[in-house]
């Protein structure tokens, strides 16, 4: 039985939320992100995109391209509230859904045509309900797989919908740019373009073995996606509210240097797990248990982030404010809570392009060579902290020289 997969995406979500707060922003080029010249664009309106502006672009360049644009720092708390509202509507009506980011959803509605007139009609009614209750524009694609539905949503935007029936996947994808296929990033796109491949149709007509020879296993996956073949399931969404780690010492200690180095390693590891799980935190908690078993915690609310330097500074500040007894410590712990889904979009509010690229490079090295491949000097001597990633269920990579 063919699957029926619905993909929904809130259009220019951050901008749409801001326009609900201030109607004067309607029909104007809007930039959201770091407001200084060192900041970057987190999101932009369609009016701004007409000037060649896109997310992750340096704000200074965006202002040069469109001097009349309205620049807003953004409010991640507001966006989370609107996202939660949409999530609740989908949760009420959909039998199985996956929230893949703060503004993007997949639903498996296979077999629902037995209970409603047709899946396409049900999807349109759900979209209308979301727009009526939230006043946010939203687009959707409906097809037999996640890939085709997601591409369909992109083609339907802005604020529209499309249905790709079973058997229509290949002709629908054929005339599109190869860059429209998920997994085809800038590097892969340029490699394919150097081979003369511009449209999906060309990949559809190529032997899969050739794509695999050029791009390895990714080539095989991209070839299948180009054919509309994608058996990736919709994973039932359960919101994880927090992530934490603790260390109980074999011998109680008052070695502050050691304690601070462990806290840094804890925060660094948890931040890496957040980024791998496309999560952000807005609340940091530090826990201390003394040798007499008295336990104390202290927490602080912060702007949504998943970047080491912000989280480490907050953890150390909380520890310094709390550790006043100078009594032997038995256990320390760190917890990040108030988690929301989000990629680099939200994280761009506070951070420069240079800093974001640094974290992307660091995470690339960790993903390839193991999470201890890049560590701060203060945490070099700390034993490995954490195991399986709590968001994607993946075990940490162990480099070959350590597997022997």
Coordinates of C-alpha atoms in Angstrom, one line a residue, residues 11-246:
X11 CA 5.6 30.6 5.2
X12 CA 8.4 33.0 6.2
X13 CA 7.5 32.1 9.8
X14 CA 9.4 34.6 11.8
X15 CA 8.4 37.5 9.5
X16 CA 4.7 36.4 9.6
X17 CA 4.8 36.4 13.4
X18 CA 6.3 39.9 13.5
X19 CA 3.6 41.1 11.0
X20 CA 0.9 39.8 13.3
X21 CA 2.4 42.0 16.0
X22 CA 2.8 45.0 13.7
X23 CA 0.7 45.4 10.6
X24 CA 2.9 48.2 9.3
X25 CA 5.4 45.5 8.3
X26 CA 3.0 44.1 5.7
X27 CA 4.2 44.2 2.1
X28 CA 7.6 45.7 3.2
X29 CA 11.0 44.1 3.0
X30 CA 11.8 42.8 6.5
X31 CA 15.0 41.4 7.8
X32 CA 15.2 39.5 11.1
X33 CA 18.5 38.7 12.9
X34 CA 21.5 40.3 14.4
X35 CA 21.1 44.0 14.1
X36 CA 24.8 44.9 14.1
X37 CA 26.9 44.9 11.0
X38 CA 28.6 41.7 12.3
X39 CA 25.2 40.0 12.6
X40 CA 23.6 37.7 10.0
X41 CA 20.1 37.4 8.6
X42 CA 18.0 34.8 10.4
X43 CA 14.9 35.2 8.2
X44 CA 13.6 37.6 5.5
X45 CA 10.4 38.4 3.8
X46 CA 9.6 37.6 0.2
X47 CA 9.9 41.3 -0.6
X48 CA 13.5 41.2 0.7
X49 CA 14.3 38.1 -1.2
X50 CA 13.6 40.0 -4.5
X51 CA 16.9 41.9 -3.7
X52 CA 18.9 38.7 -3.5
X53 CA 18.8 38.5 0.3
X54 CA 18.7 35.1 2.0
X55 CA 19.1 33.6 5.4
X56 CA 22.7 33.3 6.8
X57 CA 23.7 36.3 4.7
X58 CA 25.8 39.0 6.6
X59 CA 23.4 41.7 7.8
X60 CA 25.7 44.4 6.5
X61 CA 25.5 43.0 3.0
X62 CA 21.7 42.6 3.2
X63 CA 21.4 46.3 4.2
X64 CA 23.5 47.3 1.3
X65 CA 21.3 45.3 -1.1
X66 CA 18.1 46.7 0.4
X67 CA 18.7 49.9 2.3
X68 CA 14.9 50.4 2.9
X69 CA 14.5 47.1 4.6
X70 CA 13.1 47.1 8.2
X71 CA 15.6 45.3 10.5
X72 CA 14.2 43.5 13.5
X73 CA 16.2 41.6 16.2
X74 CA 13.5 39.0 16.6
X75 CA 11.8 37.3 19.6
X76 CA 12.3 33.6 19.7
X77 CA 9.8 33.3 22.6
X78 CA 7.0 34.7 20.5
X79 CA 7.9 32.3 17.6
X80 CA 7.8 29.4 19.9
X81 CA 4.3 30.3 21.2
X82 CA 2.9 30.5 17.7
X83 CA 4.7 27.2 16.8
X84 CA 3.1 25.5 19.9
X85 CA -0.3 26.7 18.8
X86 CA 0.1 25.2 15.3
X87 CA 1.4 22.0 16.9
X88 CA -1.6 21.6 19.1
X89 CA -4.0 22.0 16.1
X90 CA -2.1 19.3 14.2
X91 CA -1.9 17.1 17.3
X92 CA -5.7 17.2 17.7
X93 CA -6.5 16.1 14.1
X94 CA -3.6 14.1 12.8
X95 CA -3.2 10.4 13.6
X96 CA 0.7 10.5 13.3
X97 CA 2.8 13.6 12.9
X98 CA 6.4 14.6 13.2
X99 CA 7.6 18.1 14.0
X100 CA 10.9 18.4 12.2
X101 CA 11.5 22.0 13.1
X102 CA 9.8 25.0 14.7
X103 CA 7.9 25.7 11.5
X104 CA 7.8 22.4 9.6
X105 CA 5.6 19.3 10.0
X106 CA 5.2 15.8 8.4
X107 CA 2.0 13.8 8.7
X108 CA 1.3 10.2 7.7
X109 CA -2.3 10.1 6.8
X110 CA -2.2 6.8 4.9
X111 CA -5.7 5.2 4.8
X112 CA -7.5 8.2 6.0
X113 CA -9.6 8.3 2.8
X114 CA -11.5 5.5 4.3
X115 CA -12.8 7.9 6.9
X116 CA -12.9 11.2 5.1
X117 CA -13.8 12.1 1.5
X118 CA -10.2 12.2 0.4
X119 CA -6.8 13.0 1.8
X120 CA -6.3 16.1 -0.2
X121 CA -9.6 17.6 1.0
X122 CA -8.7 16.7 4.6
X123 CA -5.3 18.4 4.2
X124 CA -6.9 21.6 2.8
X125 CA -9.3 21.7 5.7
X126 CA -6.4 21.3 8.2
X127 CA -4.6 24.2 6.5
X128 CA -7.6 26.4 6.6
X129 CA -8.1 25.7 10.3
X130 CA -4.5 26.6 11.1
X131 CA -4.8 29.8 9.1
X132 CA -8.1 30.8 10.7
X133 CA -7.0 30.1 14.3
X134 CA -3.4 31.5 14.0
X135 CA -3.7 34.0 11.1
X136 CA -0.4 32.5 9.9
X137 CA 0.2 31.6 6.2
X138 CA 1.1 28.0 5.6
X139 CA 1.8 25.8 2.6
X140 CA 1.6 22.1 2.0
X141 CA 2.6 19.3 -0.4
X142 CA 0.8 16.0 -0.4
X143 CA 2.3 12.9 -2.1
X144 CA 3.5 9.3 -1.4
X145 CA 6.8 10.2 0.3
X146 CA 8.5 12.7 2.6
X147 CA 10.9 13.9 -0.2
X148 CA 8.3 14.6 -2.9
X149 CA 5.9 16.2 -0.3
X150 CA 8.7 18.5 0.9
X151 CA 9.7 19.5 -2.6
X152 CA 6.0 20.0 -3.4
X153 CA 5.6 22.4 -0.5
X154 CA 8.5 24.4 -1.8
X155 CA 6.9 24.6 -5.2
X156 CA 3.5 25.6 -3.7
X157 CA 4.8 28.5 -1.7
X158 CA 3.9 31.2 -0.9
X159 CA 0.7 30.3 1.0
X160 CA -0.6 27.6 -1.3
X161 CA -0.8 23.8 -1.7
X162 CA -0.2 21.0 -4.2
X163 CA -1.2 17.4 -4.6
X164 CA 1.2 14.9 -6.4
X165 CA -0.7 11.7 -7.0
X166 CA 0.8 8.3 -7.0
X167 CA 2.6 7.8 -10.4
X168 CA 3.1 11.5 -10.9
X169 CA 6.3 11.8 -8.8
X170 CA 8.8 11.4 -11.6
X171 CA 7.3 13.9 -14.1
X172 CA 6.7 16.4 -11.2
X173 CA 10.3 16.3 -10.2
X174 CA 11.9 16.1 -13.7
X175 CA 11.9 19.8 -14.7
X176 CA 13.1 21.1 -11.3
X177 CA 16.6 22.2 -10.4
X178 CA 18.7 19.4 -8.9
X179 CA 19.2 21.8 -5.9
X180 CA 15.5 21.2 -5.0
X181 CA 16.2 17.7 -3.9
X182 CA 16.8 17.4 -0.1
X183 CA 20.5 16.4 0.6
X184 CA 21.8 18.4 -2.3
X185 CA 23.8 21.2 -0.6
X186 CA 26.0 23.8 -2.2
X187 CA 29.0 21.5 -2.4
X188 CA 27.1 18.6 -4.0
X189 CA 25.2 21.0 -6.3
X190 CA 28.5 22.6 -7.6
X191 CA 29.9 19.1 -8.2
X192 CA 26.8 18.0 -10.1
X193 CA 26.8 21.3 -12.1
X194 CA 30.5 20.7 -13.1
X195 CA 29.3 17.4 -14.6
X196 CA 26.6 19.2 -16.6
X197 CA 23.8 18.1 -14.3
X198 CA 21.3 20.9 -13.8
X199 CA 17.8 19.3 -13.8
X200 CA 16.4 16.4 -11.8
X201 CA 15.5 14.8 -15.1
X202 CA 19.2 14.2 -15.9
X203 CA 19.7 12.3 -12.7
X204 CA 16.5 10.3 -13.4
X205 CA 18.0 9.2 -16.7
X206 CA 21.4 8.3 -15.3
X207 CA 22.3 4.8 -14.0
X208 CA 22.3 4.7 -10.2
X209 CA 25.8 3.2 -10.2
X210 CA 27.2 6.3 -11.9
X211 CA 25.8 8.6 -9.2
X212 CA 27.2 6.2 -6.5
X213 CA 30.6 6.3 -8.2
X214 CA 30.7 10.1 -8.1
X215 CA 29.1 10.8 -4.8
X216 CA 29.4 7.5 -2.8
X217 CA 26.4 6.3 -0.8
X218 CA 24.9 9.8 -0.9
X219 CA 24.8 9.5 -4.7
X220 CA 22.6 6.4 -4.4
X221 CA 20.2 8.2 -2.0
X222 CA 20.0 11.3 -4.2
X223 CA 19.3 9.1 -7.2
X224 CA 16.4 7.4 -5.4
X225 CA 15.0 10.8 -4.2
X226 CA 15.1 12.0 -7.8
X227 CA 12.9 9.0 -8.7
X228 CA 10.5 9.9 -5.9
X229 CA 11.6 6.9 -3.9
X230 CA 11.8 7.6 -0.2
X231 CA 10.7 5.1 2.4
X232 CA 11.7 7.3 5.4
X233 CA 8.9 6.9 7.9
X234 CA 7.1 9.7 9.8
X235 CA 8.4 9.5 13.3
X236 CA 5.8 10.1 16.1
X237 CA 6.7 13.4 17.7
X238 CA 7.3 13.5 21.4
X239 CA 8.6 16.8 22.7
X240 CA 11.7 16.4 24.9
X241 CA 11.7 19.2 27.5
X242 CA 15.2 18.8 28.8
X243 CA 18.7 17.3 28.5
X244 CA 21.1 16.7 31.3
X245 CA 24.2 15.0 32.6
X246 CA 25.7 14.4 36.0

